[in-house]
Amino acid sequence: MPLDELLEALRRNAELPDELAEATPPQIYTSPEFLELELDEIFNHEWFCVGRIDEFENPGDYRTMTIGRDPVVVLRDRDGNLRAMSNICRHRMATLLEGSGNIRRRITCPYHAWTYNLDGQLIGAAHMRENFDKKEVCLPQFQVEVWQGWVYVSLDPEAEPLAPRLSLLSEHLANYQLDKYRTLFRAEEIWDTNWKILVQNFTEGYHLFVAHAKTIEPAMPTKLANAMHGSEGHSLYKQGRIPGKSYERASDMQVDNPLLTEEDRNTAVLSAVFPCHVMSVVAERTFWLSLQPHGTGQVKVLWGADYYPGSVPEDPEERAAYAAELKAGFDAINDEDKPIIGGIVKNAGALAAEPGRLSPKERTVWYFQQYLARVLTG
């Protein structure tokens, strides 16, 4: 289907009222032209989660990530500033850093040893001519914002601040005191699906009683999934929890957070911060994914969990065991989703593929489709 017809189908889809909402037109999952438009209009301009603020506590702490087409490094410089910069050497475009960790003093290109301070300023370039001025060379800088303890980066120097568009979501999360949560574990993977399918899957509770019948459903049943009204910046649903039951661990830790009501303790807040940061927040931990497209049929997934202080064991070995148990629980959930959402992207290319009517418990999908239409069609 030509791109202009895809955009028209998306526009018509987004204009349907809540009570008549339909699933996403399937061709927008499979079209390379549609992906290129997304890279231009979404990934070159929006805000993307790169981790939690406590992952960048010390000078030199860094993480690399590709946002759209751009390799980016996020780090804490020696003056304590949190920065996001291009991860491409200004000489011959080699990649400067890989993965995450701590780089104590400077960034050195592995190709020709051009060397940069942690603020991105070039300080060393061997065998250059006398008319070359290192002071004129600096790694391009990107916008950084911290919201609820998560670090976001935008490639667009004119991107409007993130927090104002998430004010309603901030109200729902206020009692959890998310800025106090600490990193428990991280993982980086590539999943076989389209990034939009994964956003939609994570943020709706309609599939729990089928896809997760033996894992999530006994602790967080579909009947307690309440898909709420979001905003232009996010979708929202609240998932009731059965007291005393857990799907991701055998142990149960107490949470000493005086702001939490009994309802808060028995509720999970799930949301997509558009375009592609999805999260589940409960009293003791978070579970979240930050997504980047890897072609039309794959998605790069940075994911992990964080904990409220005191809700995990203090002993390092016991904490490591708790983290491993929690990750194994989430791995099991992810493994239940992967074949389903992988099948969706394959089926989206079929001649008979058509969108069906959405359940009220899939209102989050409706909000996401409206976001896509607003950004891509105006």
Coordinates of C-alpha atoms in Angstrom, one line a residue:
M1 CA 0.0 0.0 0.0
P2 CA 1.4 3.4 -0.9
L3 CA 2.5 5.7 2.0
D4 CA -0.2 8.3 1.4
E5 CA -2.9 5.6 1.6
L6 CA -1.3 4.2 4.8
L7 CA -1.4 7.6 6.4
E8 CA -5.0 8.1 5.3
A9 CA -5.9 4.7 6.9
L10 CA -4.2 5.8 10.1
R11 CA -6.0 9.1 10.1
R12 CA -9.4 7.4 9.7
N13 CA -8.5 4.9 12.3
A14 CA -7.6 7.6 14.9
E15 CA -10.8 9.5 14.2
L16 CA -13.0 6.6 15.3
P17 CA -14.7 7.4 18.7
D18 CA -13.7 5.3 21.8
E19 CA -16.8 3.1 21.6
L20 CA -16.1 2.2 17.9
A21 CA -12.3 2.0 18.1
E22 CA -10.5 -0.5 15.9
A23 CA -7.1 -2.1 15.9
T24 CA -4.2 -0.6 14.0
P25 CA -4.2 -0.9 10.2
P26 CA -1.8 -3.9 9.7
Q27 CA 0.3 -2.5 6.9
I28 CA 1.9 0.2 9.1
Y29 CA 3.7 -2.6 10.8
T30 CA 5.3 -3.9 7.6
S31 CA 5.9 -0.9 5.4
P32 CA 9.6 0.2 5.1
E33 CA 8.4 3.6 3.8
F34 CA 6.3 4.0 7.0
L35 CA 9.3 3.1 9.1
E36 CA 11.4 5.8 7.4
L37 CA 8.7 8.3 8.1
E38 CA 8.7 7.3 11.7
L39 CA 12.4 7.7 11.9
D40 CA 12.1 11.2 10.4
E41 CA 9.1 12.5 12.3
I42 CA 9.2 10.6 15.6
F43 CA 12.7 9.3 16.4
N44 CA 14.4 12.5 15.3
H45 CA 12.3 14.7 17.5
E46 CA 10.7 12.9 20.5
W47 CA 12.0 12.0 24.0
F48 CA 13.4 8.5 24.6
C49 CA 14.2 6.7 27.9
V50 CA 17.8 5.7 28.3
G51 CA 17.8 4.5 31.9
R52 CA 17.4 5.6 35.5
I53 CA 19.2 8.6 37.1
D54 CA 21.0 6.4 39.6
E55 CA 22.8 4.6 36.7
F56 CA 24.7 7.9 36.1
E57 CA 25.7 8.8 39.6
N58 CA 29.4 8.9 39.2
P59 CA 31.6 10.9 36.9
G60 CA 32.2 8.8 33.8
D61 CA 29.1 6.6 34.2
Y62 CA 27.8 6.1 30.7
R63 CA 25.4 4.1 28.5
T64 CA 25.3 4.0 24.7
M65 CA 22.1 3.7 22.8
T66 CA 20.9 4.2 19.2
I67 CA 18.0 6.6 19.0
G68 CA 16.5 6.3 15.5
R69 CA 19.5 6.4 13.2
D70 CA 21.8 8.1 15.7
P71 CA 24.3 6.4 18.0
V72 CA 24.2 8.3 21.4
V73 CA 26.2 8.2 24.6
V74 CA 24.7 9.4 27.9
L75 CA 27.2 10.1 30.7
R76 CA 28.0 12.1 33.8
D77 CA 30.9 14.4 33.1
R78 CA 33.6 15.4 35.6
D79 CA 31.7 18.5 36.6
G80 CA 28.7 16.5 37.5
N81 CA 26.6 17.4 34.5
L82 CA 24.4 14.8 32.9
R83 CA 25.0 14.9 29.1
A84 CA 23.8 13.2 25.9
M85 CA 26.2 13.4 23.0
S86 CA 26.8 11.9 19.6
N87 CA 28.7 8.6 19.8
I88 CA 30.3 9.2 16.5
C89 CA 33.9 10.5 16.1
R90 CA 34.1 13.8 14.4
H91 CA 37.0 12.5 12.3
R92 CA 35.9 9.5 10.2
M93 CA 32.6 8.6 11.9
A94 CA 33.8 5.6 13.9
T95 CA 31.8 4.5 16.9
L96 CA 33.4 5.9 20.1
L97 CA 32.0 3.8 23.0
E98 CA 30.1 0.5 23.3
G99 CA 27.7 -0.8 25.9
S100 CA 27.7 0.8 29.4
G101 CA 30.1 1.2 32.3
N102 CA 32.4 3.9 33.6
I103 CA 35.0 5.8 31.6
R104 CA 37.2 7.7 34.1
R105 CA 39.0 10.4 32.2
R106 CA 38.4 10.7 28.5
I107 CA 36.9 9.2 25.4
T108 CA 39.3 7.9 22.8
C109 CA 38.3 6.8 19.4
P110 CA 39.4 3.2 18.6
Y111 CA 40.2 4.1 15.0
H112 CA 42.7 7.0 15.0
A113 CA 42.8 7.9 18.7
W114 CA 41.1 11.2 18.5
T115 CA 40.4 12.0 22.2
Y116 CA 37.6 13.9 23.8
N117 CA 36.9 15.2 27.3
L118 CA 33.7 13.9 29.0
D119 CA 32.0 17.1 28.0
G120 CA 32.6 16.2 24.3
Q121 CA 35.4 18.7 23.6
L122 CA 38.2 17.3 21.4
I123 CA 41.6 17.5 23.3
G124 CA 43.8 15.2 21.3
A125 CA 44.4 14.5 17.6
A126 CA 47.8 13.1 16.6
H127 CA 49.5 13.8 13.3
M128 CA 47.3 16.7 12.2
R129 CA 48.4 19.8 10.4
E130 CA 49.3 23.0 12.2
N131 CA 46.2 24.8 10.8
F132 CA 43.9 22.3 12.6
D133 CA 42.4 23.7 15.8
K134 CA 41.1 21.1 18.3
K135 CA 39.1 23.8 20.1
E136 CA 36.7 24.0 17.1
V137 CA 35.7 20.3 17.4
C138 CA 33.1 19.1 19.9
L139 CA 30.7 16.1 19.9
P140 CA 27.2 17.3 19.1
Q141 CA 25.1 17.6 22.2
F142 CA 21.5 16.5 22.7
Q143 CA 18.7 17.5 25.2
V144 CA 18.4 15.6 28.5
E145 CA 15.5 15.6 30.9
V146 CA 14.8 13.6 34.1
W147 CA 11.2 12.7 34.8
Q148 CA 10.2 10.5 37.8
G149 CA 13.8 9.3 38.0
W150 CA 14.0 8.2 34.4
V151 CA 16.5 9.8 32.0
Y152 CA 15.2 10.9 28.6
V153 CA 17.1 12.2 25.6
S154 CA 15.8 14.1 22.5
L155 CA 17.8 14.6 19.4
D156 CA 15.8 17.7 18.6
P157 CA 17.3 20.9 20.1
E158 CA 13.9 22.5 20.0
A159 CA 11.9 19.7 21.5
E160 CA 9.4 21.0 24.1
P161 CA 10.0 19.8 27.7
L162 CA 8.6 16.3 28.5
A163 CA 7.2 16.7 32.0
P164 CA 4.3 19.1 31.2
R165 CA 2.7 16.6 28.8
L166 CA 2.9 14.0 31.5
S167 CA 1.3 16.0 34.3
L168 CA -1.7 13.7 34.5
L169 CA 0.4 10.6 34.7
S170 CA 2.6 12.2 37.4
E171 CA -0.5 12.7 39.5
H172 CA -1.3 8.9 39.3
L173 CA 2.3 8.1 40.2
A174 CA 2.8 10.7 43.0
N175 CA 2.4 8.4 46.0
Y176 CA 4.9 5.8 44.7
Q177 CA 7.8 8.3 45.0
L178 CA 9.5 7.0 41.9
D179 CA 12.5 9.3 42.2
K180 CA 13.6 7.2 45.2
Y181 CA 13.6 3.9 43.3
R182 CA 17.0 2.3 42.5
T183 CA 18.2 0.1 39.7
L184 CA 17.9 -3.7 40.3
F185 CA 18.9 -5.1 36.9
R186 CA 19.1 -4.3 33.2
A187 CA 18.9 -6.3 30.0
E188 CA 19.3 -5.4 26.3
E189 CA 17.7 -7.7 23.7
I190 CA 16.3 -7.8 20.2
W191 CA 12.8 -9.1 19.8
D192 CA 11.1 -10.3 16.6
T193 CA 8.2 -7.9 16.3
N194 CA 7.5 -4.3 15.3
W195 CA 8.1 -1.7 17.9
K196 CA 4.5 -0.5 17.8
I197 CA 3.1 -4.0 18.4
L198 CA 5.2 -4.3 21.6
V199 CA 4.0 -0.9 22.9
Q200 CA 0.4 -1.9 22.4
N201 CA 0.9 -5.4 23.9
F202 CA 2.6 -4.1 27.1
T203 CA 0.0 -1.5 27.9
E204 CA -3.3 -3.5 27.6
G205 CA -4.6 -6.0 30.1
Y206 CA -7.1 -7.7 27.8
H207 CA -4.7 -10.6 26.9
L208 CA -3.7 -11.5 30.5
F209 CA -6.4 -14.2 31.0
V210 CA -5.2 -16.0 27.8
A211 CA -1.5 -15.4 27.1
H212 CA -0.6 -15.2 30.8
A213 CA -3.2 -17.5 32.3
K214 CA -0.8 -19.3 34.6
T215 CA 1.5 -16.4 35.4
I216 CA 0.0 -12.9 35.6
E217 CA -3.7 -13.7 35.6
P218 CA -3.9 -15.4 39.1
A219 CA -2.2 -12.3 40.7
M220 CA -3.5 -9.6 38.4
P221 CA -6.7 -10.8 36.7
T222 CA -8.0 -9.3 33.5
K223 CA -11.3 -8.5 35.3
L224 CA -9.4 -5.9 37.4
A225 CA -7.8 -4.2 34.4
N226 CA -9.1 -0.7 34.0
A227 CA -8.1 1.0 30.8
M228 CA -8.3 4.7 31.7
H229 CA -8.2 7.9 29.7
G230 CA -4.7 9.2 29.0
S231 CA -3.4 12.3 27.3
E232 CA -1.5 13.4 24.2
G233 CA 1.7 12.3 25.9
H234 CA 0.7 8.9 27.4
S235 CA -1.7 6.1 27.8
L236 CA -2.8 4.7 31.1
Y237 CA -4.4 1.7 32.7
K238 CA -4.5 0.5 36.3
Q239 CA -4.4 -3.2 37.1
G240 CA -5.8 -4.5 40.4
R241 CA -3.6 -7.0 42.3
I242 CA -4.8 -9.9 44.5
P243 CA -3.3 -9.2 48.0
G244 CA -0.7 -11.8 48.9
K245 CA -0.2 -13.1 45.3
S246 CA 2.7 -12.4 43.0
Y247 CA 3.5 -13.7 39.5
E248 CA 7.2 -12.7 39.3
R249 CA 8.6 -14.0 42.6
A250 CA 8.0 -16.4 45.5
S251 CA 9.1 -14.0 48.3
D252 CA 7.1 -10.9 49.4
M253 CA 9.0 -7.8 50.6
Q254 CA 7.4 -5.1 52.7
V255 CA 7.4 -1.5 51.5
D256 CA 7.9 1.3 54.0
N257 CA 6.4 4.1 51.9
P258 CA 4.1 6.2 54.1
L259 CA 2.5 7.9 51.1
L260 CA 0.9 4.7 49.8
T261 CA -2.7 4.1 50.4
E262 CA -4.1 0.5 50.6
E263 CA -5.4 1.0 47.1
D264 CA -2.0 2.0 45.8
R265 CA -0.4 -1.1 47.4
N266 CA -2.9 -3.3 45.6
T267 CA -2.7 -1.6 42.2
A268 CA -0.2 -1.6 39.3
V269 CA 0.0 1.6 37.2
L270 CA 0.8 0.8 33.6
S271 CA 1.5 3.4 31.0
A272 CA 3.2 4.2 27.7
V273 CA 5.1 7.4 27.7
F274 CA 4.8 8.1 23.9
P275 CA 6.3 7.0 21.7
C276 CA 8.0 3.9 23.2
H277 CA 8.7 3.9 26.9
V278 CA 6.4 1.4 28.6
M279 CA 6.2 0.8 32.3
S280 CA 4.5 -1.1 35.2
V281 CA 4.8 0.5 38.6
V282 CA 3.9 -1.1 41.9
A283 CA 4.7 -0.4 45.5
E284 CA 7.9 -2.4 45.6
R285 CA 9.3 -2.3 42.0
T286 CA 9.1 -1.1 38.4
F287 CA 9.2 -3.2 35.3
W288 CA 9.8 -1.2 32.1
L289 CA 11.0 -1.3 28.5
S290 CA 12.4 1.3 26.2
L291 CA 12.1 0.5 22.5
Q292 CA 13.9 1.4 19.3
P293 CA 13.0 0.0 15.9
H294 CA 15.4 -2.5 14.3
G295 CA 13.7 -2.7 10.9
T296 CA 10.0 -3.3 10.5
G297 CA 10.1 -6.8 12.0
Q298 CA 12.5 -6.4 15.0
V299 CA 12.8 -4.1 17.9
K300 CA 15.7 -3.3 20.2
V301 CA 14.6 -3.5 23.8
L302 CA 16.3 -2.0 26.9
W303 CA 14.5 -3.3 29.9
G304 CA 14.8 -3.8 33.6
A305 CA 13.4 -3.4 37.1
D306 CA 14.0 -1.0 39.9
Y307 CA 13.1 -1.2 43.6
Y308 CA 11.8 1.1 46.3
P309 CA 14.4 1.4 49.1
G310 CA 14.1 -1.3 51.7
S311 CA 11.9 -3.6 49.5
V312 CA 14.8 -5.9 48.6
P313 CA 17.3 -7.7 50.8
E314 CA 20.3 -5.6 52.1
D315 CA 22.8 -8.5 51.9
P316 CA 24.5 -8.3 48.4
E317 CA 24.2 -12.1 47.8
E318 CA 20.6 -12.2 48.9
R319 CA 19.8 -9.1 46.7
A320 CA 21.5 -10.7 43.7
A321 CA 19.4 -13.9 44.3
Y322 CA 16.2 -11.7 44.6
A323 CA 17.1 -9.9 41.3
A324 CA 17.7 -13.2 39.5
E325 CA 14.4 -14.5 40.8
L326 CA 12.6 -11.3 39.6
K327 CA 14.3 -11.3 36.2
A328 CA 13.4 -15.0 35.7
G329 CA 9.8 -14.2 36.5
F330 CA 9.8 -11.4 33.9
D331 CA 11.7 -13.5 31.4
A332 CA 8.9 -16.1 31.7
I333 CA 6.3 -13.4 31.0
N334 CA 8.3 -12.1 28.0
D335 CA 8.6 -15.6 26.6
E336 CA 4.8 -15.9 26.7
D337 CA 4.4 -12.7 24.7
K338 CA 7.2 -13.2 22.2
P339 CA 5.7 -15.9 19.9
I340 CA 2.3 -14.0 19.9
I341 CA 3.6 -10.6 19.0
G342 CA 6.1 -12.2 16.6
G343 CA 3.2 -13.9 14.8
I344 CA 1.3 -10.6 14.6
V345 CA 4.1 -8.8 12.6
K346 CA 4.2 -11.8 10.2
N347 CA 0.4 -12.0 9.8
A348 CA 0.3 -8.2 9.2
G349 CA 1.5 -8.9 5.6
A350 CA -1.3 -11.3 4.8
L351 CA -3.9 -10.4 2.2
A352 CA -6.7 -11.2 4.7
A353 CA -5.2 -9.1 7.6
E354 CA -7.7 -6.4 8.7
P355 CA -8.1 -4.5 12.0
G356 CA -10.9 -5.7 14.3
R357 CA -12.9 -3.9 17.0
L358 CA -11.1 -3.0 20.2
S359 CA -12.3 -4.0 23.7
P360 CA -12.8 -1.3 26.4
K361 CA -9.8 -2.9 28.1
E362 CA -7.7 -1.9 25.0
R363 CA -8.3 1.9 25.3
T364 CA -4.5 2.3 25.6
V365 CA -4.2 1.1 22.0
W366 CA -6.7 3.7 20.9
Y367 CA -4.7 6.5 22.6
F368 CA -1.4 5.2 21.0
Q369 CA -3.0 5.3 17.6
Q370 CA -4.2 8.8 18.1
Y371 CA -0.6 9.8 19.0
L372 CA 0.7 8.2 15.8
A373 CA -1.9 9.9 13.7
R374 CA -1.3 13.3 15.3
V375 CA 2.5 13.1 14.8
L376 CA 2.6 11.5 11.4
T377 CA -0.5 13.1 9.7
G378 CA -1.0 16.3 11.7

